[in-house]
Amino acid sequence: MATQTLQLRPLGNTGLKLSSVGFGASPLGKVFGDVSEQDAFAAVREAFRLGVNFFDTSPYYGGTLSEKVLGKALKALGVPRDQYIVSTKCGRYKEGFDFSAERVTRSIDESLERLQLDYVDMLQCHDIEFGSLDQIVNETLPALLKLKESGKIRFIGITCLPLGIFTYVLDRVPPGTVDVILSYCHYSINDSTLEDLLPYLKSKGVGVISASPLSMGLLTEAGGPEWHPASSELKAACRAAVDHCKEKGKNISKLALQYSLVNTDISSILVGMKSVKEVEENIAAALELATAGMDEETLSEVTDILKPVKNQTWPSGIQQS
Ligand code: NAD
Protein backbone atom coordinates (compact mmCIF):
# COMPACT_ATOMS: atom_id res chain seq x y z
CA MET A 1 0.00 0.00 0.00
CA ALA A 2 1.37 3.44 -0.94
CA THR A 3 2.21 5.62 2.05
CA GLN A 4 0.19 8.80 2.15
CA THR A 5 2.21 11.97 1.78
CA LEU A 6 1.53 15.66 2.05
CA GLN A 7 0.24 17.27 -1.11
CA LEU A 8 2.67 19.46 -3.09
CA ARG A 9 1.08 22.52 -4.68
CA PRO A 10 2.53 24.83 -7.37
CA LEU A 11 3.35 28.37 -6.27
CA GLY A 12 2.21 30.85 -8.93
CA ASN A 13 4.69 31.05 -11.82
CA THR A 14 7.74 30.19 -9.71
CA GLY A 15 7.99 26.52 -10.64
CA LEU A 16 8.27 25.76 -6.92
CA LYS A 17 6.03 23.15 -5.38
CA LEU A 18 5.28 23.76 -1.73
CA SER A 19 3.96 21.25 0.77
CA SER A 20 0.35 22.11 1.56
CA VAL A 21 1.36 22.49 5.21
CA GLY A 22 4.31 24.85 5.65
CA PHE A 23 6.43 25.22 8.77
CA GLY A 24 5.99 28.68 10.33
CA ALA A 25 9.14 29.27 12.33
CA SER A 26 8.07 32.31 14.34
CA PRO A 27 7.55 30.07 17.41
CA LEU A 28 11.26 29.17 17.16
CA GLY A 29 11.89 32.82 18.04
CA LYS A 30 9.88 32.19 21.25
CA VAL A 31 7.09 34.56 20.23
CA PHE A 32 4.49 32.09 21.52
CA GLY A 33 6.43 31.18 24.69
CA ASP A 34 9.63 29.37 25.53
CA VAL A 35 10.96 26.64 23.20
CA SER A 36 14.17 24.74 23.82
CA GLU A 37 16.62 24.39 20.95
CA GLN A 38 16.27 20.64 21.27
CA ASP A 39 12.47 20.80 20.80
CA ALA A 40 12.87 23.21 17.90
CA PHE A 41 15.36 20.92 16.11
CA ALA A 42 13.15 17.89 16.70
CA ALA A 43 10.09 19.72 15.35
CA VAL A 44 11.90 20.77 12.15
CA ARG A 45 13.32 17.27 11.66
CA GLU A 46 9.95 15.60 12.15
CA ALA A 47 8.23 18.07 9.82
CA PHE A 48 10.76 17.38 7.07
CA ARG A 49 10.50 13.63 7.63
CA LEU A 50 6.72 13.83 7.24
CA GLY A 51 6.87 15.75 3.95
CA VAL A 52 7.01 19.43 4.88
CA ASN A 53 9.40 21.12 2.42
CA PHE A 54 8.62 24.78 3.14
CA PHE A 55 10.00 26.75 6.08
CA ASP A 56 9.23 30.42 6.76
CA THR A 57 11.10 32.78 9.06
CA SER A 58 12.09 36.44 9.47
CA PRO A 59 14.85 38.45 11.15
CA TYR A 60 12.03 39.99 13.20
CA TYR A 61 10.94 36.76 14.90
CA GLY A 62 12.57 36.72 18.29
CA GLY A 63 15.01 39.43 17.18
CA THR A 64 16.89 37.07 14.76
CA LEU A 65 16.56 34.00 17.03
CA SER A 66 14.12 32.21 14.71
CA GLU A 67 16.50 32.48 11.73
CA LYS A 68 19.44 31.21 13.77
CA VAL A 69 17.57 28.23 15.20
CA LEU A 70 15.96 27.33 11.86
CA GLY A 71 19.35 27.56 10.14
CA LYS A 72 20.93 25.13 12.60
CA ALA A 73 17.96 22.78 12.42
CA LEU A 74 17.99 22.68 8.61
CA LYS A 75 21.73 22.10 8.53
CA ALA A 76 21.31 19.23 10.99
CA LEU A 77 18.96 17.52 8.52
CA GLY A 78 22.05 16.80 6.41
CA VAL A 79 20.09 16.73 3.15
CA PRO A 80 20.85 18.50 -0.17
CA ARG A 81 19.84 22.16 -0.23
CA ASP A 82 17.30 21.66 -3.03
CA GLN A 83 15.23 19.37 -0.79
CA TYR A 84 13.75 22.27 1.15
CA ILE A 85 12.39 25.73 0.41
CA VAL A 86 13.23 28.63 2.71
CA SER A 87 11.52 31.97 2.92
CA THR A 88 12.78 34.84 5.03
CA LYS A 89 11.88 38.51 5.14
CA CYS A 90 13.32 42.01 5.20
CA GLY A 91 12.31 45.49 6.29
CA ARG A 92 10.98 44.62 9.76
CA TYR A 93 13.38 44.26 12.68
CA LYS A 94 13.32 44.30 16.47
CA GLU A 95 14.59 47.88 16.14
CA GLY A 96 11.73 48.90 13.83
CA PHE A 97 10.93 49.15 10.11
CA ASP A 98 13.41 50.05 7.38
CA PHE A 99 12.54 49.28 3.76
CA SER A 100 15.41 51.31 2.27
CA ALA A 101 17.43 49.67 -0.52
CA GLU A 102 20.55 49.90 1.59
CA ARG A 103 18.96 48.16 4.59
CA VAL A 104 17.25 45.31 2.70
CA THR A 105 20.42 44.67 0.68
CA ARG A 106 22.42 44.36 3.90
CA SER A 107 19.61 42.39 5.49
CA ILE A 108 19.83 39.43 3.12
CA ASP A 109 23.54 38.96 3.83
CA GLU A 110 22.81 38.95 7.56
CA SER A 111 19.93 36.50 7.10
CA LEU A 112 22.00 34.14 4.94
CA GLU A 113 24.70 34.09 7.58
CA ARG A 114 22.23 33.32 10.37
CA LEU A 115 20.50 30.69 8.26
CA GLN A 116 23.88 29.24 7.14
CA LEU A 117 22.65 29.26 3.55
CA ASP A 118 24.01 30.52 0.20
CA TYR A 119 20.58 31.63 -1.00
CA VAL A 120 16.95 31.74 0.09
CA ASP A 121 14.11 30.67 -2.15
CA MET A 122 11.99 33.68 -1.19
CA LEU A 123 12.72 37.06 0.31
CA GLN A 124 9.57 38.88 1.36
CA CYS A 125 9.14 42.52 2.33
CA HIS A 126 7.75 42.09 5.84
CA ASP A 127 4.51 43.87 6.83
CA ILE A 128 4.69 46.58 4.20
CA GLU A 129 1.64 48.45 5.55
CA PHE A 130 4.08 49.90 8.09
CA GLY A 131 6.26 51.43 5.37
CA SER A 132 5.73 53.94 2.59
CA LEU A 133 4.14 52.01 -0.27
CA ASP A 134 5.77 54.36 -2.76
CA GLN A 135 9.13 53.40 -1.30
CA ILE A 136 8.22 49.70 -1.56
CA VAL A 137 7.31 50.13 -5.24
CA ASN A 138 10.12 52.47 -6.28
CA GLU A 139 13.03 51.49 -4.04
CA THR A 140 12.59 48.25 -2.09
CA LEU A 141 11.32 45.97 -4.85
CA PRO A 142 13.93 47.23 -7.37
CA ALA A 143 16.61 46.44 -4.74
CA LEU A 144 15.18 42.95 -4.37
CA LEU A 145 15.27 42.48 -8.15
CA LYS A 146 19.02 43.14 -7.98
CA LEU A 147 19.34 40.53 -5.24
CA LYS A 148 17.51 38.11 -7.51
CA GLU A 149 20.06 38.77 -10.26
CA SER A 150 22.88 38.18 -7.78
CA GLY A 151 21.49 34.73 -6.95
CA LYS A 152 21.06 35.43 -3.22
CA ILE A 153 17.30 35.07 -3.55
CA ARG A 154 15.21 33.16 -6.07
CA PHE A 155 11.83 34.83 -5.69
CA ILE A 156 10.34 38.04 -4.28
CA GLY A 157 7.36 38.39 -1.99
CA ILE A 158 5.40 40.93 0.02
CA THR A 159 3.50 40.38 3.25
CA CYS A 160 0.90 42.48 5.08
CA LEU A 161 -2.39 42.23 6.96
CA PRO A 162 -4.71 44.61 5.03
CA LEU A 163 -5.60 42.88 1.76
CA GLY A 164 -6.02 46.16 -0.17
CA ILE A 165 -2.28 46.80 0.20
CA PHE A 166 -1.50 43.81 -2.03
CA THR A 167 -3.57 45.18 -4.91
CA TYR A 168 -2.12 48.68 -4.42
CA VAL A 169 1.42 47.37 -4.91
CA LEU A 170 0.69 44.72 -7.56
CA ASP A 171 -1.13 47.29 -9.71
CA ARG A 172 1.94 49.55 -9.65
CA VAL A 173 4.83 47.19 -10.45
CA PRO A 174 5.74 45.50 -13.76
CA PRO A 175 4.36 41.94 -14.06
CA GLY A 176 6.77 39.38 -12.67
CA THR A 177 8.25 41.75 -10.07
CA VAL A 178 6.38 40.21 -7.15
CA ASP A 179 6.31 36.41 -7.40
CA VAL A 180 4.38 35.68 -4.23
CA ILE A 181 2.25 37.24 -1.52
CA LEU A 182 2.00 36.05 2.06
CA SER A 183 -1.30 36.87 3.75
CA TYR A 184 -2.10 36.04 7.36
CA CYS A 185 -5.20 35.74 9.54
CA HIS A 186 -7.46 36.04 6.48
CA TYR A 187 -8.12 32.41 5.67
CA SER A 188 -9.31 30.69 8.79
CA ILE A 189 -12.76 29.80 10.14
CA ASN A 190 -13.30 33.25 11.68
CA ASP A 191 -11.98 35.28 8.71
CA SER A 192 -11.90 34.04 5.12
CA THR A 193 -11.66 37.37 3.26
CA LEU A 194 -8.56 36.28 1.33
CA GLU A 195 -10.87 34.14 -0.78
CA ASP A 196 -12.20 37.22 -2.63
CA LEU A 197 -8.69 38.21 -3.68
CA LEU A 198 -7.67 34.82 -5.09
CA PRO A 199 -9.00 35.35 -8.68
CA TYR A 200 -7.12 38.69 -8.90
CA LEU A 201 -3.89 37.10 -7.65
CA LYS A 202 -4.28 34.23 -10.10
CA SER A 203 -4.79 36.70 -12.97
CA LYS A 204 -1.51 38.38 -11.97
CA GLY A 205 0.32 35.02 -11.84
CA VAL A 206 1.20 35.66 -8.19
CA GLY A 207 1.62 32.68 -5.86
CA VAL A 208 -0.38 32.68 -2.62
CA ILE A 209 0.75 31.62 0.82
CA SER A 210 -1.70 31.91 3.70
CA ALA A 211 -0.42 32.01 7.25
CA SER A 212 -1.94 31.66 10.71
CA PRO A 213 -4.75 29.14 10.12
CA LEU A 214 -5.15 28.98 13.90
CA SER A 215 -5.62 32.77 13.97
CA MET A 216 -2.27 33.18 15.76
CA GLY A 217 -3.32 30.87 18.56
CA LEU A 218 -6.95 31.95 19.07
CA LEU A 219 -8.16 28.66 17.59
CA THR A 220 -6.11 26.51 19.98
CA GLU A 221 -6.92 25.21 23.42
CA ALA A 222 -4.04 27.26 24.88
CA GLY A 223 -5.50 30.45 23.37
CA GLY A 224 -3.65 33.38 21.82
CA PRO A 225 -0.56 35.09 23.22
CA GLU A 226 -0.67 38.22 25.39
CA TRP A 227 0.23 40.47 22.43
CA HIS A 228 -2.59 39.19 20.19
CA PRO A 229 -4.15 42.27 18.53
CA ALA A 230 -7.74 40.96 18.17
CA SER A 231 -10.62 42.73 19.94
CA SER A 232 -11.87 41.24 23.20
CA GLU A 233 -15.10 40.36 21.34
CA LEU A 234 -13.21 38.31 18.74
CA LYS A 235 -11.07 36.64 21.40
CA ALA A 236 -14.17 35.73 23.43
CA ALA A 237 -15.94 34.26 20.39
CA CYS A 238 -12.89 32.16 19.52
CA ARG A 239 -12.68 30.99 23.14
CA ALA A 240 -16.36 29.96 22.98
CA ALA A 241 -15.64 27.98 19.80
CA VAL A 242 -12.64 26.31 21.44
CA ASP A 243 -14.73 25.39 24.51
CA HIS A 244 -17.52 24.03 22.33
CA CYS A 245 -15.11 21.71 20.52
CA LYS A 246 -13.49 20.63 23.77
CA GLU A 247 -16.88 19.70 25.25
CA LYS A 248 -17.62 17.60 22.15
CA GLY A 249 -14.22 15.89 22.37
CA LYS A 250 -13.11 17.60 19.14
CA ASN A 251 -9.86 19.38 18.37
CA ILE A 252 -10.44 22.96 17.20
CA SER A 253 -6.89 23.29 15.81
CA LYS A 254 -7.36 20.28 13.57
CA LEU A 255 -10.68 21.65 12.31
CA ALA A 256 -9.20 25.10 11.68
CA LEU A 257 -6.17 23.81 9.81
CA GLN A 258 -8.30 21.53 7.66
CA TYR A 259 -10.63 24.44 6.84
CA SER A 260 -7.66 26.41 5.45
CA LEU A 261 -6.23 23.45 3.57
CA VAL A 262 -9.38 22.80 1.56
CA ASN A 263 -8.75 25.67 -0.87
CA THR A 264 -6.11 24.40 -3.31
CA ASP A 265 -5.67 27.86 -4.91
CA ILE A 266 -3.58 28.59 -1.83
CA SER A 267 -0.19 26.94 -2.28
CA SER A 268 0.74 26.46 1.34
CA ILE A 269 -0.82 27.02 4.73
CA LEU A 270 1.86 28.21 7.12
CA VAL A 271 1.24 27.03 10.64
CA GLY A 272 3.51 27.99 13.49
CA MET A 273 4.93 24.88 15.19
CA LYS A 274 7.20 24.43 18.17
CA SER A 275 7.07 20.73 19.06
CA VAL A 276 7.03 17.27 17.50
CA LYS A 277 3.52 16.81 18.91
CA GLU A 278 2.17 19.86 17.04
CA VAL A 279 3.93 18.79 13.85
CA GLU A 280 2.51 15.29 14.04
CA GLU A 281 -1.01 16.51 14.81
CA ASN A 282 -0.96 19.01 11.96
CA ILE A 283 0.36 16.59 9.35
CA ALA A 284 -2.13 13.96 10.51
CA ALA A 285 -4.91 16.54 10.12
CA ALA A 286 -3.83 17.23 6.53
CA LEU A 287 -3.60 13.55 5.63
CA GLU A 288 -6.93 12.78 7.25
CA LEU A 289 -8.56 15.60 5.29
CA ALA A 290 -7.42 13.94 2.07
CA THR A 291 -8.94 10.59 2.99
CA ALA A 292 -11.90 11.30 5.28
CA GLY A 293 -12.84 14.91 4.48
CA MET A 294 -13.86 17.49 7.07
CA ASP A 295 -16.02 17.11 10.11
CA GLU A 296 -18.81 19.19 8.52
CA GLU A 297 -21.08 18.97 11.55
CA THR A 298 -18.55 20.50 13.94
CA LEU A 299 -17.48 23.03 11.32
CA SER A 300 -21.04 24.21 10.95
CA GLU A 301 -21.44 24.54 14.74
CA VAL A 302 -18.19 26.48 15.06
CA THR A 303 -19.13 28.68 12.11
CA ASP A 304 -22.39 29.55 13.89
CA ILE A 305 -20.55 30.46 17.10
CA LEU A 306 -18.16 32.70 15.15
CA LYS A 307 -20.86 34.29 12.98
CA PRO A 308 -21.12 37.56 15.02
CA VAL A 309 -17.39 38.21 14.51
CA LYS A 310 -16.99 36.71 11.03
CA ASN A 311 -14.32 38.59 9.04
CA GLN A 312 -13.60 40.95 11.91
CA THR A 313 -9.98 42.08 11.77
CA TRP A 314 -7.87 44.79 13.45
CA PRO A 315 -6.07 47.92 12.27
CA SER A 316 -2.49 47.42 11.11
CA GLY A 317 0.01 49.85 9.64
CA ILE A 318 0.39 53.55 9.09
CA GLN A 319 -1.93 55.95 7.34
CA GLN A 320 -0.85 55.87 3.67
CA SER A 321 -0.91 59.25 1.91
P1 NAD B 1 -0.81 30.10 13.78
O1 NAD B 1 -2.22 30.43 13.50
O2 NAD B 1 -0.13 29.13 12.89
O3 NAD B 1 -0.74 29.65 15.31
C1 NAD B 1 0.46 29.31 15.92
C2 NAD B 1 0.20 28.89 17.35
O4 NAD B 1 -0.55 27.68 17.36
C3 NAD B 1 1.50 28.59 18.10
O5 NAD B 1 1.33 28.92 19.46
C4 NAD B 1 1.63 27.09 17.94
O6 NAD B 1 2.46 26.53 18.93
C5 NAD B 1 0.19 26.65 18.04
N1 NAD B 1 -0.12 25.36 17.39
C6 NAD B 1 0.34 24.88 16.21
N2 NAD B 1 -0.17 23.66 15.94
C7 NAD B 1 -0.98 23.36 16.98
C8 NAD B 1 -1.79 22.24 17.29
N3 NAD B 1 -1.89 21.19 16.47
N4 NAD B 1 -2.49 22.25 18.46
C9 NAD B 1 -2.42 23.31 19.30
N5 NAD B 1 -1.66 24.41 19.07
C10 NAD B 1 -0.95 24.43 17.91
O7 NAD B 1 -0.02 31.51 13.78
P2 NAD B 1 1.43 31.95 13.35
O8 NAD B 1 2.50 31.09 13.94
O9 NAD B 1 1.48 33.42 13.61
O10 NAD B 1 1.45 31.79 11.76
C11 NAD B 1 2.15 30.78 11.11
C12 NAD B 1 3.44 31.27 10.47
O11 NAD B 1 3.15 32.14 9.38
C13 NAD B 1 4.37 32.08 11.38
O12 NAD B 1 5.15 31.24 12.19
C14 NAD B 1 5.17 32.84 10.35
O13 NAD B 1 6.16 32.00 9.79
C15 NAD B 1 4.11 33.16 9.28
N6 NAD B 1 3.46 34.48 9.48
C16 NAD B 1 3.90 35.53 8.74
C17 NAD B 1 3.34 36.78 8.92
C18 NAD B 1 3.85 37.95 8.12
O14 NAD B 1 4.67 37.76 7.25
N7 NAD B 1 3.40 39.15 8.36
C19 NAD B 1 2.32 36.98 9.85
C20 NAD B 1 1.85 35.88 10.56
C21 NAD B 1 2.44 34.64 10.35
XYZ file of C-alpha atoms in Angstrom, residues 23-321:
299
model
C 6.426 25.225 8.769
C 5.990 28.677 10.329
C 9.138 29.272 12.330
C 8.074 32.314 14.336
C 7.546 30.070 17.407
C 11.263 29.167 17.164
C 11.889 32.824 18.036
C 9.881 32.185 21.249
C 7.089 34.558 20.229
C 4.487 32.085 21.522
C 6.432 31.179 24.686
C 9.631 29.373 25.527
C 10.960 26.644 23.202
C 14.168 24.745 23.819
C 16.618 24.395 20.947
C 16.271 20.637 21.268
C 12.474 20.795 20.802
C 12.866 23.209 17.904
C 15.364 20.922 16.105
C 13.151 17.894 16.700
C 10.087 19.716 15.347
C 11.901 20.766 12.154
C 13.323 17.275 11.656
C 9.951 15.603 12.147
C 8.225 18.068 9.823
C 10.756 17.381 7.068
C 10.496 13.633 7.630
C 6.720 13.830 7.237
C 6.874 15.747 3.953
C 7.015 19.431 4.879
C 9.402 21.118 2.417
C 8.616 24.775 3.138
C 10.001 26.751 6.082
C 9.228 30.419 6.762
C 11.097 32.777 9.058
C 12.086 36.443 9.468
C 14.847 38.451 11.149
C 12.029 39.991 13.199
C 10.940 36.755 14.899
C 12.574 36.721 18.290
C 15.014 39.429 17.180
C 16.888 37.073 14.756
C 16.563 34.001 17.025
C 14.119 32.208 14.705
C 16.495 32.481 11.732
C 19.435 31.211 13.770
C 17.566 28.225 15.203
C 15.960 27.332 11.864
C 19.351 27.558 10.137
C 20.932 25.134 12.598
C 17.959 22.777 12.418
C 17.990 22.681 8.605
C 21.733 22.104 8.533
C 21.312 19.230 10.989
C 18.963 17.521 8.516
C 22.045 16.798 6.409
C 20.086 16.730 3.146
C 20.849 18.496 -0.168
C 19.836 22.165 -0.233
C 17.302 21.660 -3.027
C 15.230 19.371 -0.791
C 13.751 22.270 1.154
C 12.385 25.734 0.409
C 13.233 28.628 2.709
C 11.521 31.974 2.922
C 12.781 34.842 5.027
C 11.877 38.509 5.138
C 13.323 42.005 5.195
C 12.311 45.493 6.294
C 10.982 44.617 9.757
C 13.376 44.263 12.682
C 13.323 44.296 16.474
C 14.587 47.881 16.142
C 11.727 48.902 13.832
C 10.931 49.155 10.114
C 13.405 50.049 7.384
C 12.542 49.284 3.764
C 15.414 51.313 2.273
C 17.426 49.674 -0.525
C 20.552 49.899 1.593
C 18.957 48.155 4.586
C 17.248 45.314 2.696
C 20.424 44.673 0.681
C 22.421 44.360 3.904
C 19.608 42.388 5.492
C 19.827 39.431 3.116
C 23.544 38.964 3.829
C 22.813 38.950 7.564
C 19.933 36.499 7.100
C 21.997 34.140 4.941
C 24.702 34.094 7.583
C 22.235 33.316 10.370
C 20.496 30.686 8.261
C 23.879 29.235 7.140
C 22.652 29.258 3.546
C 24.014 30.523 0.202
C 20.578 31.630 -1.001
C 16.949 31.735 0.089
C 14.112 30.674 -2.146
C 11.992 33.677 -1.188
C 12.715 37.058 0.311
C 9.573 38.879 1.365
C 9.141 42.521 2.333
C 7.749 42.086 5.844
C 4.512 43.870 6.832
C 4.688 46.580 4.200
C 1.641 48.447 5.548
C 4.084 49.905 8.085
C 6.257 51.426 5.367
C 5.730 53.945 2.590
C 4.143 52.009 -0.266
C 5.767 54.359 -2.764
C 9.130 53.397 -1.300
C 8.218 49.702 -1.560
C 7.309 50.134 -5.239
C 10.122 52.471 -6.276
C 13.028 51.491 -4.037
C 12.588 48.247 -2.085
C 11.319 45.974 -4.853
C 13.929 47.227 -7.373
C 16.606 46.444 -4.742
C 15.181 42.945 -4.371
C 15.266 42.477 -8.151
C 19.017 43.143 -7.981
C 19.343 40.534 -5.238
C 17.513 38.106 -7.505
C 20.059 38.771 -10.264
C 22.883 38.180 -7.783
C 21.490 34.726 -6.949
C 21.062 35.427 -3.224
C 17.296 35.073 -3.551
C 15.213 33.163 -6.070
C 11.827 34.827 -5.688
C 10.339 38.037 -4.285
C 7.356 38.390 -1.990
C 5.395 40.927 0.019
C 3.498 40.383 3.254
C 0.899 42.478 5.080
C -2.387 42.226 6.962
C -4.713 44.613 5.029
C -5.605 42.882 1.764
C -6.019 46.158 -0.172
C -2.282 46.797 0.200
C -1.502 43.808 -2.033
C -3.567 45.179 -4.914
C -2.123 48.677 -4.417
C 1.415 47.368 -4.915
C 0.686 44.716 -7.557
C -1.128 47.294 -9.711
C 1.945 49.553 -9.649
C 4.835 47.187 -10.449
C 5.738 45.497 -13.761
C 4.358 41.941 -14.057
C 6.771 39.376 -12.665
C 8.255 41.752 -10.070
C 6.378 40.206 -7.149
C 6.305 36.413 -7.402
C 4.376 35.678 -4.234
C 2.247 37.237 -1.520
C 1.998 36.049 2.064
C -1.304 36.871 3.747
C -2.096 36.041 7.361
C -5.197 35.744 9.539
C -7.459 36.043 6.476
C -8.120 32.409 5.672
C -9.314 30.688 8.791
C -12.756 29.798 10.139
C -13.301 33.250 11.683
C -11.983 35.285 8.714
C -11.897 34.040 5.120
C -11.657 37.371 3.263
C -8.555 36.284 1.328
C -10.872 34.138 -0.783
C -12.205 37.223 -2.628
C -8.693 38.213 -3.682
C -7.673 34.823 -5.094
C -9.003 35.349 -8.680
C -7.124 38.687 -8.900
C -3.892 37.099 -7.647
C -4.283 34.233 -10.101
C -4.789 36.705 -12.972
C -1.510 38.378 -11.971
C 0.320 35.023 -11.835
C 1.204 35.656 -8.186
C 1.616 32.679 -5.861
C -0.377 32.681 -2.623
C 0.752 31.620 0.825
C -1.696 31.913 3.696
C -0.423 32.007 7.255
C -1.944 31.662 10.712
C -4.752 29.138 10.118
C -5.149 28.979 13.902
C -5.621 32.770 13.973
C -2.275 33.180 15.755
C -3.323 30.873 18.556
C -6.954 31.950 19.066
C -8.156 28.662 17.588
C -6.110 26.514 19.976
C -6.916 25.206 23.422
C -4.037 27.261 24.884
C -5.502 30.449 23.374
C -3.649 33.382 21.820
C -0.555 35.093 23.225
C -0.675 38.217 25.386
C 0.230 40.474 22.429
C -2.593 39.193 20.188
C -4.150 42.275 18.526
C -7.740 40.957 18.174
C -10.618 42.730 19.942
C -11.870 41.241 23.197
C -15.097 40.362 21.336
C -13.213 38.306 18.743
C -11.069 36.643 21.401
C -14.168 35.728 23.427
C -15.943 34.260 20.385
C -12.892 32.157 19.520
C -12.685 30.993 23.137
C -16.363 29.959 22.975
C -15.638 27.982 19.801
C -12.639 26.315 21.442
C -14.726 25.390 24.506
C -17.519 24.025 22.335
C -15.110 21.706 20.519
C -13.494 20.628 23.768
C -16.876 19.697 25.255
C -17.615 17.603 22.149
C -14.223 15.886 22.374
C -13.107 17.598 19.144
C -9.856 19.378 18.367
C -10.442 22.958 17.198
C -6.895 23.292 15.807
C -7.364 20.279 13.574
C -10.685 21.646 12.313
C -9.202 25.104 11.681
C -6.167 23.812 9.812
C -8.303 21.527 7.664
C -10.629 24.444 6.836
C -7.661 26.411 5.449
C -6.227 23.448 3.573
C -9.382 22.799 1.560
C -8.748 25.665 -0.868
C -6.108 24.403 -3.311
C -5.669 27.865 -4.906
C -3.579 28.595 -1.830
C -0.195 26.936 -2.281
C 0.744 26.463 1.338
C -0.816 27.020 4.729
C 1.859 28.207 7.117
C 1.236 27.031 10.642
C 3.515 27.988 13.485
C 4.932 24.883 15.191
C 7.199 24.434 18.165
C 7.071 20.730 19.055
C 7.034 17.274 17.505
C 3.523 16.810 18.909
C 2.165 19.856 17.044
C 3.935 18.792 13.850
C 2.512 15.291 14.042
C -1.006 16.509 14.815
C -0.964 19.006 11.962
C 0.364 16.590 9.350
C -2.126 13.964 10.509
C -4.914 16.543 10.116
C -3.831 17.232 6.529
C -3.599 13.547 5.630
C -6.925 12.780 7.253
C -8.565 15.597 5.293
C -7.421 13.936 2.067
C -8.944 10.587 2.990
C -11.895 11.303 5.283
C -12.842 14.912 4.476
C -13.864 17.487 7.066
C -16.022 17.106 10.110
C -18.806 19.187 8.523
C -21.075 18.973 11.551
C -18.545 20.497 13.944
C -17.477 23.029 11.315
C -21.043 24.208 10.953
C -21.441 24.536 14.743
C -18.187 26.476 15.065
C -19.134 28.680 12.105
C -22.393 29.549 13.895
C -20.548 30.458 17.097
C -18.165 32.701 15.145
C -20.862 34.293 12.980
C -21.120 37.561 15.018
C -17.385 38.213 14.511
C -16.990 36.709 11.031
C -14.317 38.588 9.041
C -13.602 40.945 11.912
C -9.979 42.075 11.766
C -7.872 44.791 13.451
C -6.069 47.923 12.268
C -2.494 47.419 11.114
C 0.007 49.846 9.636
C 0.395 53.554 9.093
C -1.925 55.953 7.343
C -0.853 55.870 3.668
C -0.915 59.252 1.910
